[in-house]
JSON list of C-alpha atoms and ligand atoms in Angstrom, two decimals:
[
{"chain": "A", "resi": 20, "resn": "MET", "atom": "CA", "xyz": [-23.02, -42.83, -7.62]},
{"chain": "A", "resi": 21, "resn": "ASN", "atom": "CA", "xyz": [-20.39, -45.17, -9.09]},
{"chain": "A", "resi": 22, "resn": "ALA", "atom": "CA", "xyz": [-17.25, -46.46, -7.34]},
{"chain": "A", "resi": 23, "resn": "PHE", "atom": "CA", "xyz": [-15.00, -43.80, -8.92]},
{"chain": "A", "resi": 24, "resn": "ASP", "atom": "CA", "xyz": [-17.26, -40.95, -7.73]},
{"chain": "A", "resi": 25, "resn": "ALA", "atom": "CA", "xyz": [-17.35, -42.47, -4.25]},
{"chain": "A", "resi": 26, "resn": "ILE", "atom": "CA", "xyz": [-13.53, -42.68, -4.11]},
{"chain": "A", "resi": 27, "resn": "VAL", "atom": "CA", "xyz": [-13.11, -39.06, -5.29]},
{"chain": "A", "resi": 28, "resn": "ILE", "atom": "CA", "xyz": [-15.66, -37.76, -2.77]},
{"chain": "A", "resi": 29, "resn": "GLY", "atom": "CA", "xyz": [-14.09, -39.88, -0.01]},
{"chain": "A", "resi": 30, "resn": "LEU", "atom": "CA", "xyz": [-10.60, -38.52, -0.76]},
{"chain": "A", "resi": 31, "resn": "ALA", "atom": "CA", "xyz": [-11.89, -34.93, -0.90]},
{"chain": "A", "resi": 32, "resn": "LEU", "atom": "CA", "xyz": [-13.59, -35.41, 2.47]},
{"chain": "A", "resi": 33, "resn": "LEU", "atom": "CA", "xyz": [-10.42, -36.88, 4.00]},
{"chain": "A", "resi": 34, "resn": "ALA", "atom": "CA", "xyz": [-8.38, -33.92, 2.67]},
{"chain": "A", "resi": 35, "resn": "LEU", "atom": "CA", "xyz": [-10.92, -31.48, 4.14]},
{"chain": "A", "resi": 36, "resn": "ILE", "atom": "CA", "xyz": [-10.89, -33.26, 7.52]},
{"chain": "A", "resi": 37, "resn": "SER", "atom": "CA", "xyz": [-7.08, -33.21, 7.53]},
{"chain": "A", "resi": 38, "resn": "ILE", "atom": "CA", "xyz": [-6.95, -29.46, 6.77]},
{"chain": "A", "resi": 39, "resn": "VAL", "atom": "CA", "xyz": [-9.65, -28.55, 9.32]},
{"chain": "A", "resi": 40, "resn": "SER", "atom": "CA", "xyz": [-8.25, -30.72, 12.13]},
{"chain": "A", "resi": 41, "resn": "THR", "atom": "CA", "xyz": [-4.67, -29.39, 11.68]},
{"chain": "A", "resi": 42, "resn": "SER", "atom": "CA", "xyz": [-5.98, -25.81, 11.51]},
{"chain": "A", "resi": 43, "resn": "LEU", "atom": "CA", "xyz": [-7.79, -26.35, 14.81]},
{"chain": "A", "resi": 44, "resn": "GLN", "atom": "CA", "xyz": [-4.65, -27.83, 16.39]},
{"chain": "A", "resi": 45, "resn": "VAL", "atom": "CA", "xyz": [-2.21, -25.12, 15.29]},
{"chain": "A", "resi": 46, "resn": "GLY", "atom": "CA", "xyz": [-4.62, -22.18, 15.50]},
{"chain": "A", "resi": 47, "resn": "ILE", "atom": "CA", "xyz": [-4.64, -21.05, 11.85]},
{"chain": "A", "resi": 48, "resn": "SER", "atom": "CA", "xyz": [-5.82, -22.31, 8.46]},
{"chain": "A", "resi": 49, "resn": "PRO", "atom": "CA", "xyz": [-3.52, -22.42, 5.42]},
{"chain": "A", "resi": 50, "resn": "MET", "atom": "CA", "xyz": [-4.99, -19.15, 4.14]},
{"chain": "A", "resi": 51, "resn": "PRO", "atom": "CA", "xyz": [-2.61, -17.80, 1.48]},
{"chain": "A", "resi": 52, "resn": "SER", "atom": "CA", "xyz": [-1.03, -14.35, 1.40]},
{"chain": "A", "resi": 53, "resn": "SER", "atom": "CA", "xyz": [-2.62, -12.09, -1.20]},
{"chain": "A", "resi": 54, "resn": "ARG", "atom": "CA", "xyz": [-0.72, -11.11, -4.33]},
{"chain": "A", "resi": 55, "resn": "LYS", "atom": "CA", "xyz": [-0.19, -7.60, -2.93]},
{"chain": "A", "resi": 56, "resn": "ALA", "atom": "CA", "xyz": [1.22, -9.07, 0.28]},
{"chain": "A", "resi": 57, "resn": "GLN", "atom": "CA", "xyz": [3.54, -11.35, -1.74]},
{"chain": "A", "resi": 58, "resn": "GLN", "atom": "CA", "xyz": [4.82, -8.33, -3.67]},
{"chain": "A", "resi": 59, "resn": "ALA", "atom": "CA", "xyz": [5.32, -6.31, -0.47]},
{"chain": "A", "resi": 60, "resn": "ILE", "atom": "CA", "xyz": [7.24, -9.17, 1.14]},
{"chain": "A", "resi": 61, "resn": "ILE", "atom": "CA", "xyz": [9.50, -9.54, -1.91]},
{"chain": "A", "resi": 62, "resn": "SER", "atom": "CA", "xyz": [10.10, -5.76, -2.04]},
{"chain": "A", "resi": 63, "resn": "ALA", "atom": "CA", "xyz": [11.17, -5.75, 1.62]},
{"chain": "A", "resi": 64, "resn": "ILE", "atom": "CA", "xyz": [14.05, -8.15, 0.98]},
{"chain": "A", "resi": 65, "resn": "PRO", "atom": "CA", "xyz": [17.32, -6.78, -0.49]},
{"chain": "A", "resi": 66, "resn": "GLN", "atom": "CA", "xyz": [17.73, -7.88, -4.11]},
{"chain": "A", "resi": 67, "resn": "ASN", "atom": "CA", "xyz": [21.15, -9.52, -3.65]},
{"chain": "A", "resi": 68, "resn": "THR", "atom": "CA", "xyz": [20.15, -11.62, -0.62]},
{"chain": "A", "resi": 69, "resn": "GLU", "atom": "CA", "xyz": [22.00, -14.93, -0.37]},
{"chain": "A", "resi": 70, "resn": "GLY", "atom": "CA", "xyz": [21.71, -17.60, 2.30]},
{"chain": "A", "resi": 71, "resn": "LEU", "atom": "CA", "xyz": [18.54, -18.89, 3.90]},
{"chain": "A", "resi": 72, "resn": "ILE", "atom": "CA", "xyz": [15.09, -17.35, 3.72]},
{"chain": "A", "resi": 73, "resn": "PHE", "atom": "CA", "xyz": [12.50, -19.15, 5.89]},
{"chain": "A", "resi": 74, "resn": "ASP", "atom": "CA", "xyz": [8.73, -19.08, 5.51]},
{"chain": "A", "resi": 75, "resn": "LEU", "atom": "CA", "xyz": [7.40, -20.31, 8.87]},
{"chain": "A", "resi": 76, "resn": "GLY", "atom": "CA", "xyz": [4.13, -21.97, 7.95]},
{"chain": "A", "resi": 77, "resn": "SER", "atom": "CA", "xyz": [4.46, -22.01, 4.16]},
{"chain": "A", "resi": 78, "resn": "GLY", "atom": "CA", "xyz": [0.91, -23.21, 3.46]},
{"chain": "A", "resi": 79, "resn": "TRP", "atom": "CA", "xyz": [0.17, -23.86, -0.23]},
{"chain": "A", "resi": 80, "resn": "GLY", "atom": "CA", "xyz": [3.42, -22.14, -1.24]},
{"chain": "A", "resi": 81, "resn": "ASN", "atom": "CA", "xyz": [2.03, -18.76, -2.29]},
{"chain": "A", "resi": 82, "resn": "VAL", "atom": "CA", "xyz": [5.04, -16.94, -0.85]},
{"chain": "A", "resi": 83, "resn": "ILE", "atom": "CA", "xyz": [7.86, -19.46, -1.21]},
{"chain": "A", "resi": 84, "resn": "PHE", "atom": "CA", "xyz": [7.55, -20.00, -4.98]},
{"chain": "A", "resi": 85, "resn": "PRO", "atom": "CA", "xyz": [7.69, -16.26, -5.83]},
{"chain": "A", "resi": 86, "resn": "LEU", "atom": "CA", "xyz": [10.52, -15.85, -3.28]},
{"chain": "A", "resi": 87, "resn": "ALA", "atom": "CA", "xyz": [12.53, -18.63, -4.91]},
{"chain": "A", "resi": 88, "resn": "GLN", "atom": "CA", "xyz": [12.12, -17.00, -8.32]},
{"chain": "A", "resi": 89, "resn": "SER", "atom": "CA", "xyz": [12.94, -13.51, -7.06]},
{"chain": "A", "resi": 90, "resn": "PHE", "atom": "CA", "xyz": [16.04, -14.52, -5.07]},
{"chain": "A", "resi": 91, "resn": "PRO", "atom": "CA", "xyz": [17.92, -17.12, -7.13]},
{"chain": "A", "resi": 92, "resn": "LEU", "atom": "CA", "xyz": [21.08, -16.74, -5.01]},
{"chain": "A", "resi": 93, "resn": "ALA", "atom": "CA", "xyz": [19.17, -17.59, -1.82]},
{"chain": "A", "resi": 94, "resn": "THR", "atom": "CA", "xyz": [17.77, -20.90, -0.57]},
{"chain": "A", "resi": 95, "resn": "ILE", "atom": "CA", "xyz": [14.12, -20.71, 0.41]},
{"chain": "A", "resi": 96, "resn": "ARG", "atom": "CA", "xyz": [12.98, -23.09, 3.17]},
{"chain": "A", "resi": 97, "resn": "GLY", "atom": "CA", "xyz": [9.24, -23.49, 3.58]},
{"chain": "A", "resi": 98, "resn": "ILE", "atom": "CA", "xyz": [8.21, -25.20, 6.83]},
{"chain": "A", "resi": 99, "resn": "GLU", "atom": "CA", "xyz": [4.62, -26.46, 6.94]},
{"chain": "A", "resi": 100, "resn": "ILE", "atom": "CA", "xyz": [2.90, -28.75, 9.42]},
{"chain": "A", "resi": 101, "resn": "SER", "atom": "CA", "xyz": [-0.40, -29.35, 7.63]},
{"chain": "A", "resi": 102, "resn": "PHE", "atom": "CA", "xyz": [-0.22, -32.46, 5.44]},
{"chain": "A", "resi": 103, "resn": "ILE", "atom": "CA", "xyz": [-2.39, -31.43, 2.47]},
{"chain": "A", "resi": 104, "resn": "PRO", "atom": "CA", "xyz": [-0.92, -27.97, 1.74]},
{"chain": "A", "resi": 105, "resn": "TRP", "atom": "CA", "xyz": [2.57, -29.33, 2.43]},
{"chain": "A", "resi": 106, "resn": "GLY", "atom": "CA", "xyz": [1.96, -32.27, 0.04]},
{"chain": "A", "resi": 107, "resn": "ALA", "atom": "CA", "xyz": [0.49, -30.06, -2.70]},
{"chain": "A", "resi": 108, "resn": "SER", "atom": "CA", "xyz": [3.40, -27.58, -2.58]},
{"chain": "A", "resi": 109, "resn": "LYS", "atom": "CA", "xyz": [5.96, -30.39, -2.31]},
{"chain": "A", "resi": 110, "resn": "ILE", "atom": "CA", "xyz": [4.59, -32.13, -5.43]},
{"chain": "A", "resi": 111, "resn": "ARG", "atom": "CA", "xyz": [4.61, -28.81, -7.32]},
{"chain": "A", "resi": 112, "resn": "ALA", "atom": "CA", "xyz": [8.25, -28.20, -6.31]},
{"chain": "A", "resi": 113, "resn": "LEU", "atom": "CA", "xyz": [9.30, -31.75, -7.25]},
{"chain": "A", "resi": 114, "resn": "LEU", "atom": "CA", "xyz": [7.66, -31.44, -10.66]},
{"chain": "A", "resi": 115, "resn": "PHE", "atom": "CA", "xyz": [8.56, -27.87, -11.58]},
{"chain": "A", "resi": 116, "resn": "GLY", "atom": "CA", "xyz": [11.25, -26.65, -9.17]},
{"chain": "A", "resi": 117, "resn": "PRO", "atom": "CA", "xyz": [12.81, -24.16, -8.68]},
{"chain": "A", "resi": 118, "resn": "SER", "atom": "CA", "xyz": [15.94, -25.86, -7.38]},
{"chain": "A", "resi": 119, "resn": "ASN", "atom": "CA", "xyz": [16.58, -23.27, -4.64]},
{"chain": "A", "resi": 120, "resn": "LEU", "atom": "CA", "xyz": [13.33, -24.19, -2.86]},
{"chain": "A", "resi": 121, "resn": "VAL", "atom": "CA", "xyz": [13.16, -26.73, -0.03]},
{"chain": "A", "resi": 122, "resn": "ILE", "atom": "CA", "xyz": [9.82, -27.64, 1.55]},
{"chain": "A", "resi": 123, "resn": "GLU", "atom": "CA", "xyz": [9.68, -29.60, 4.80]},
{"chain": "A", "resi": 124, "resn": "ARG", "atom": "CA", "xyz": [6.80, -31.02, 6.79]},
{"chain": "A", "resi": 125, "resn": "SER", "atom": "CA", "xyz": [7.65, -29.99, 10.35]},
{"chain": "A", "resi": 126, "resn": "ASN", "atom": "CA", "xyz": [6.61, -27.92, 13.29]},
{"chain": "A", "resi": 127, "resn": "PHE", "atom": "CA", "xyz": [8.66, -24.75, 12.89]},
{"chain": "A", "resi": 128, "resn": "GLN", "atom": "CA", "xyz": [9.23, -24.71, 16.66]},
{"chain": "A", "resi": 129, "resn": "ASP", "atom": "CA", "xyz": [11.49, -27.76, 16.13]},
{"chain": "A", "resi": 130, "resn": "ILE", "atom": "CA", "xyz": [13.60, -26.13, 13.37]},
{"chain": "A", "resi": 131, "resn": "SER", "atom": "CA", "xyz": [16.75, -24.18, 14.18]},
{"chain": "A", "resi": 132, "resn": "LEU", "atom": "CA", "xyz": [16.65, -20.67, 12.73]},
{"chain": "A", "resi": 133, "resn": "GLU", "atom": "CA", "xyz": [20.31, -19.93, 13.50]},
{"chain": "A", "resi": 134, "resn": "SER", "atom": "CA", "xyz": [21.39, -19.77, 9.87]},
{"chain": "A", "resi": 135, "resn": "ALA", "atom": "CA", "xyz": [18.49, -17.58, 8.67]},
{"chain": "A", "resi": 136, "resn": "GLU", "atom": "CA", "xyz": [19.13, -14.34, 6.78]},
{"chain": "A", "resi": 137, "resn": "VAL", "atom": "CA", "xyz": [15.42, -13.54, 6.49]},
{"chain": "A", "resi": 138, "resn": "VAL", "atom": "CA", "xyz": [12.32, -14.97, 8.20]},
{"chain": "A", "resi": 139, "resn": "VAL", "atom": "CA", "xyz": [8.86, -14.51, 6.70]},
{"chain": "A", "resi": 140, "resn": "CYS", "atom": "CA", "xyz": [5.58, -15.44, 8.39]},
{"chain": "A", "resi": 141, "resn": "TYR", "atom": "CA", "xyz": [1.82, -15.00, 8.18]},
{"chain": "A", "resi": 142, "resn": "LEU", "atom": "CA", "xyz": [0.45, -16.48, 11.38]},
{"chain": "A", "resi": 143, "resn": "PHE", "atom": "CA", "xyz": [-1.83, -15.18, 14.18]},
{"chain": "A", "resi": 144, "resn": "PRO", "atom": "CA", "xyz": [-1.26, -13.29, 17.45]},
{"chain": "A", "resi": 145, "resn": "GLU", "atom": "CA", "xyz": [-0.55, -16.35, 19.66]},
{"chain": "A", "resi": 146, "resn": "GLY", "atom": "CA", "xyz": [1.64, -17.85, 16.93]},
{"chain": "A", "resi": 147, "resn": "MET", "atom": "CA", "xyz": [3.72, -14.67, 16.87]},
{"chain": "A", "resi": 148, "resn": "SER", "atom": "CA", "xyz": [4.02, -14.65, 20.69]},
{"chain": "A", "resi": 149, "resn": "SER", "atom": "CA", "xyz": [5.17, -18.26, 20.63]},
{"chain": "A", "resi": 150, "resn": "LEU", "atom": "CA", "xyz": [8.02, -17.26, 18.28]},
{"chain": "A", "resi": 151, "resn": "GLU", "atom": "CA", "xyz": [9.36, -14.25, 20.17]},
{"chain": "A", "resi": 152, "resn": "ALA", "atom": "CA", "xyz": [11.68, -16.13, 22.53]},
{"chain": "A", "resi": 153, "resn": "LYS", "atom": "CA", "xyz": [12.83, -18.40, 19.69]},
{"chain": "A", "resi": 154, "resn": "PHE", "atom": "CA", "xyz": [13.67, -15.40, 17.51]},
{"chain": "A", "resi": 155, "resn": "GLN", "atom": "CA", "xyz": [15.61, -13.78, 20.35]},
{"chain": "A", "resi": 156, "resn": "LYS", "atom": "CA", "xyz": [17.52, -16.97, 21.14]},
{"chain": "A", "resi": 157, "resn": "GLU", "atom": "CA", "xyz": [18.29, -18.28, 17.66]},
{"chain": "A", "resi": 158, "resn": "LEU", "atom": "CA", "xyz": [18.35, -15.45, 15.11]},
{"chain": "A", "resi": 159, "resn": "LYS", "atom": "CA", "xyz": [21.57, -13.57, 14.37]},
{"chain": "A", "resi": 160, "resn": "PRO", "atom": "CA", "xyz": [21.61, -9.82, 15.06]},
{"chain": "A", "resi": 161, "resn": "ASN", "atom": "CA", "xyz": [20.29, -7.86, 12.07]},
{"chain": "A", "resi": 162, "resn": "THR", "atom": "CA", "xyz": [18.25, -10.77, 10.67]},
{"chain": "A", "resi": 163, "resn": "LEU", "atom": "CA", "xyz": [15.23, -9.40, 8.83]},
{"chain": "A", "resi": 164, "resn": "ILE", "atom": "CA", "xyz": [11.79, -10.62, 9.97]},
{"chain": "A", "resi": 165, "resn": "ILE", "atom": "CA", "xyz": [8.77, -9.85, 7.79]},
{"chain": "A", "resi": 166, "resn": "SER", "atom": "CA", "xyz": [5.32, -10.56, 9.17]},
{"chain": "A", "resi": 167, "resn": "ASN", "atom": "CA", "xyz": [2.13, -10.33, 7.16]},
{"chain": "A", "resi": 168, "resn": "THR", "atom": "CA", "xyz": [-0.66, -8.75, 9.27]},
{"chain": "A", "resi": 169, "resn": "PHE", "atom": "CA", "xyz": [0.51, -9.64, 12.79]},
{"chain": "A", "resi": 170, "resn": "ARG", "atom": "CA", "xyz": [2.98, -7.73, 14.93]},
{"chain": "A", "resi": 171, "resn": "LEU", "atom": "CA", "xyz": [5.61, -9.01, 17.31]},
{"chain": "A", "resi": 172, "resn": "ALA", "atom": "CA", "xyz": [4.40, -7.60, 20.62]},
{"chain": "A", "resi": 173, "resn": "GLY", "atom": "CA", "xyz": [7.15, -5.71, 22.41]},
{"chain": "A", "resi": 174, "resn": "TRP", "atom": "CA", "xyz": [9.31, -5.36, 19.27]},
{"chain": "A", "resi": 175, "resn": "GLU", "atom": "CA", "xyz": [9.68, -2.01, 17.51]},
{"chain": "A", "resi": 176, "resn": "PRO", "atom": "CA", "xyz": [9.20, -2.46, 13.75]},
{"chain": "A", "resi": 177, "resn": "GLU", "atom": "CA", "xyz": [11.86, -1.01, 11.46]},
{"chain": "A", "resi": 178, "resn": "ASP", "atom": "CA", "xyz": [9.09, -0.26, 8.97]},
{"chain": "A", "resi": 179, "resn": "VAL", "atom": "CA", "xyz": [5.39, -0.98, 8.42]},
{"chain": "A", "resi": 180, "resn": "ILE", "atom": "CA", "xyz": [3.97, -1.06, 4.90]},
{"chain": "A", "resi": 181, "resn": "THR", "atom": "CA", "xyz": [0.20, -0.69, 4.61]},
{"chain": "A", "resi": 182, "resn": "LEU", "atom": "CA", "xyz": [-1.26, -2.55, 1.65]},
{"chain": "A", "resi": 183, "resn": "ASP", "atom": "CA", "xyz": [-3.79, -0.87, -0.61]},
{"chain": "A", "resi": 184, "resn": "ASP", "atom": "CA", "xyz": [-6.50, -3.48, 0.06]},
{"chain": "A", "resi": 185, "resn": "ILE", "atom": "CA", "xyz": [-9.84, -3.54, 1.88]},
{"chain": "A", "resi": 186, "resn": "HIS", "atom": "CA", "xyz": [-8.21, -4.50, 5.19]},
{"chain": "A", "resi": 187, "resn": "GLN", "atom": "CA", "xyz": [-5.32, -2.01, 4.84]},
{"chain": "A", "resi": 188, "resn": "THR", "atom": "CA", "xyz": [-3.17, -5.00, 5.71]},
{"chain": "A", "resi": 189, "resn": "PRO", "atom": "CA", "xyz": [0.07, -4.12, 7.51]},
{"chain": "A", "resi": 190, "resn": "ILE", "atom": "CA", "xyz": [3.33, -5.83, 6.58]},
{"chain": "A", "resi": 191, "resn": "TYR", "atom": "CA", "xyz": [5.75, -5.49, 9.49]},
{"chain": "A", "resi": 192, "resn": "HIS", "atom": "CA", "xyz": [9.54, -5.39, 9.05]},
{"chain": "A", "resi": 193, "resn": "TYR", "atom": "CA", "xyz": [11.69, -6.11, 12.08]},
{"chain": "A", "resi": 194, "resn": "ARG", "atom": "CA", "xyz": [15.46, -6.40, 12.63]},
{"chain": "A", "resi": 195, "resn": "VAL", "atom": "CA", "xyz": [16.84, -8.63, 15.32]},
{"chain": "A", "resi": 196, "resn": "PRO", "atom": "CA", "xyz": [18.66, -6.32, 17.76]},
{"chain": "A", "resi": 197, "resn": "LEU", "atom": "CA", "xyz": [22.22, -6.82, 18.96]},
{"chain": "A", "resi": 198, "resn": "LYS", "atom": "CA", "xyz": [22.32, -9.24, 21.89]},
{"chain": "B", "resi": 213, "resn": "LIG", "atom": "C1", "xyz": [-2.00, -18.16, 7.07]},
{"chain": "B", "resi": 213, "resn": "LIG", "atom": "S1", "xyz": [-1.07, -19.53, 6.48]},
{"chain": "B", "resi": 213, "resn": "LIG", "atom": "C2", "xyz": [0.22, -18.71, 5.59]},
{"chain": "B", "resi": 213, "resn": "LIG", "atom": "C3", "xyz": [0.74, -19.53, 4.41]},
{"chain": "B", "resi": 213, "resn": "LIG", "atom": "C4", "xyz": [1.86, -18.86, 3.63]},
{"chain": "B", "resi": 213, "resn": "LIG", "atom": "N1", "xyz": [2.97, -18.51, 4.49]},
{"chain": "B", "resi": 213, "resn": "LIG", "atom": "C5", "xyz": [1.38, -17.64, 2.92]},
{"chain": "B", "resi": 213, "resn": "LIG", "atom": "O1", "xyz": [1.70, -16.52, 3.38]},
{"chain": "B", "resi": 213, "resn": "LIG", "atom": "O2", "xyz": [0.69, -17.77, 1.89]},
{"chain": "B", "resi": 213, "resn": "LIG", "atom": "C6", "xyz": [-0.25, -20.10, 7.97]},
{"chain": "B", "resi": 213, "resn": "LIG", "atom": "C7", "xyz": [0.33, -21.50, 7.86]},
{"chain": "B", "resi": 213, "resn": "LIG", "atom": "O3", "xyz": [1.14, -21.76, 9.00]},
{"chain": "B", "resi": 213, "resn": "LIG", "atom": "C8", "xyz": [1.04, -23.15, 9.28]},
{"chain": "B", "resi": 213, "resn": "LIG", "atom": "N2", "xyz": [1.51, -23.35, 10.66]},
{"chain": "B", "resi": 213, "resn": "LIG", "atom": "C9", "xyz": [0.96, -22.86, 11.80]},
{"chain": "B", "resi": 213, "resn": "LIG", "atom": "N3", "xyz": [1.66, -23.24, 12.88]},
{"chain": "B", "resi": 213, "resn": "LIG", "atom": "C10", "xyz": [2.68, -24.01, 12.41]},
{"chain": "B", "resi": 213, "resn": "LIG", "atom": "C11", "xyz": [3.77, -24.69, 13.03]},
{"chain": "B", "resi": 213, "resn": "LIG", "atom": "N4", "xyz": [3.93, -24.66, 14.37]},
{"chain": "B", "resi": 213, "resn": "LIG", "atom": "N5", "xyz": [4.67, -25.34, 12.26]},
{"chain": "B", "resi": 213, "resn": "LIG", "atom": "C12", "xyz": [4.53, -25.35, 10.90]},
{"chain": "B", "resi": 213, "resn": "LIG", "atom": "N6", "xyz": [3.50, -24.74, 10.25]},
{"chain": "B", "resi": 213, "resn": "LIG", "atom": "C13", "xyz": [2.59, -24.07, 10.99]},
{"chain": "B", "resi": 213, "resn": "LIG", "atom": "C14", "xyz": [-0.43, -23.46, 9.07]},
{"chain": "B", "resi": 213, "resn": "LIG", "atom": "O4", "xyz": [-0.65, -24.84, 8.88]},
{"chain": "B", "resi": 213, "resn": "LIG", "atom": "C15", "xyz": [-0.73, -22.61, 7.83]},
{"chain": "B", "resi": 213, "resn": "LIG", "atom": "O5", "xyz": [-0.58, -23.35, 6.65]}
]
């Protein structure tokens, strides 16, 4: 093995350790939404949506890039805590745009959602529970919440789309009720 090979393998190992350790800390890996889920999420959002669309835990960017292309009048904010997927999607956005996409490395619990028009997420049961109080406190009435796979316990979905895939994946649509 020469020095170049050793550096490449070392960097790959560091990236893997970073992804695995953050996944263990936050409770979920940066597993991307499928193409069918991306399409279902896009279809759930009204065509003329303006304002802010959040992806809470934007991973490698599999949802935020198509969202930014589909909703040019909106600003898409991807919030991702894991360094490697955040860095990869950030570099892609810096190189190729689109200009209505903002990607931040943060814990979404520390981000105010008050100005959101739409919130998208693909998390896990405990992650959804941890967001319920935040949604109730910060989101405006009628804000649309779209969750890939996982429900918001205690909330009645406005609609549930079942994907034609091997898991029959549900895509939940919720509206924030009047306070
Ligand atoms: C299953 S992936 C979904 C990625 C992307 N939204 C998609 O649908 O393709 C969930 C992502 O949420 C991120 N995540 C989990 N908890 C987070 C938190 N508190 N703040 C920011 N990101 C978080 C994880 O690092 C992971 O990349």
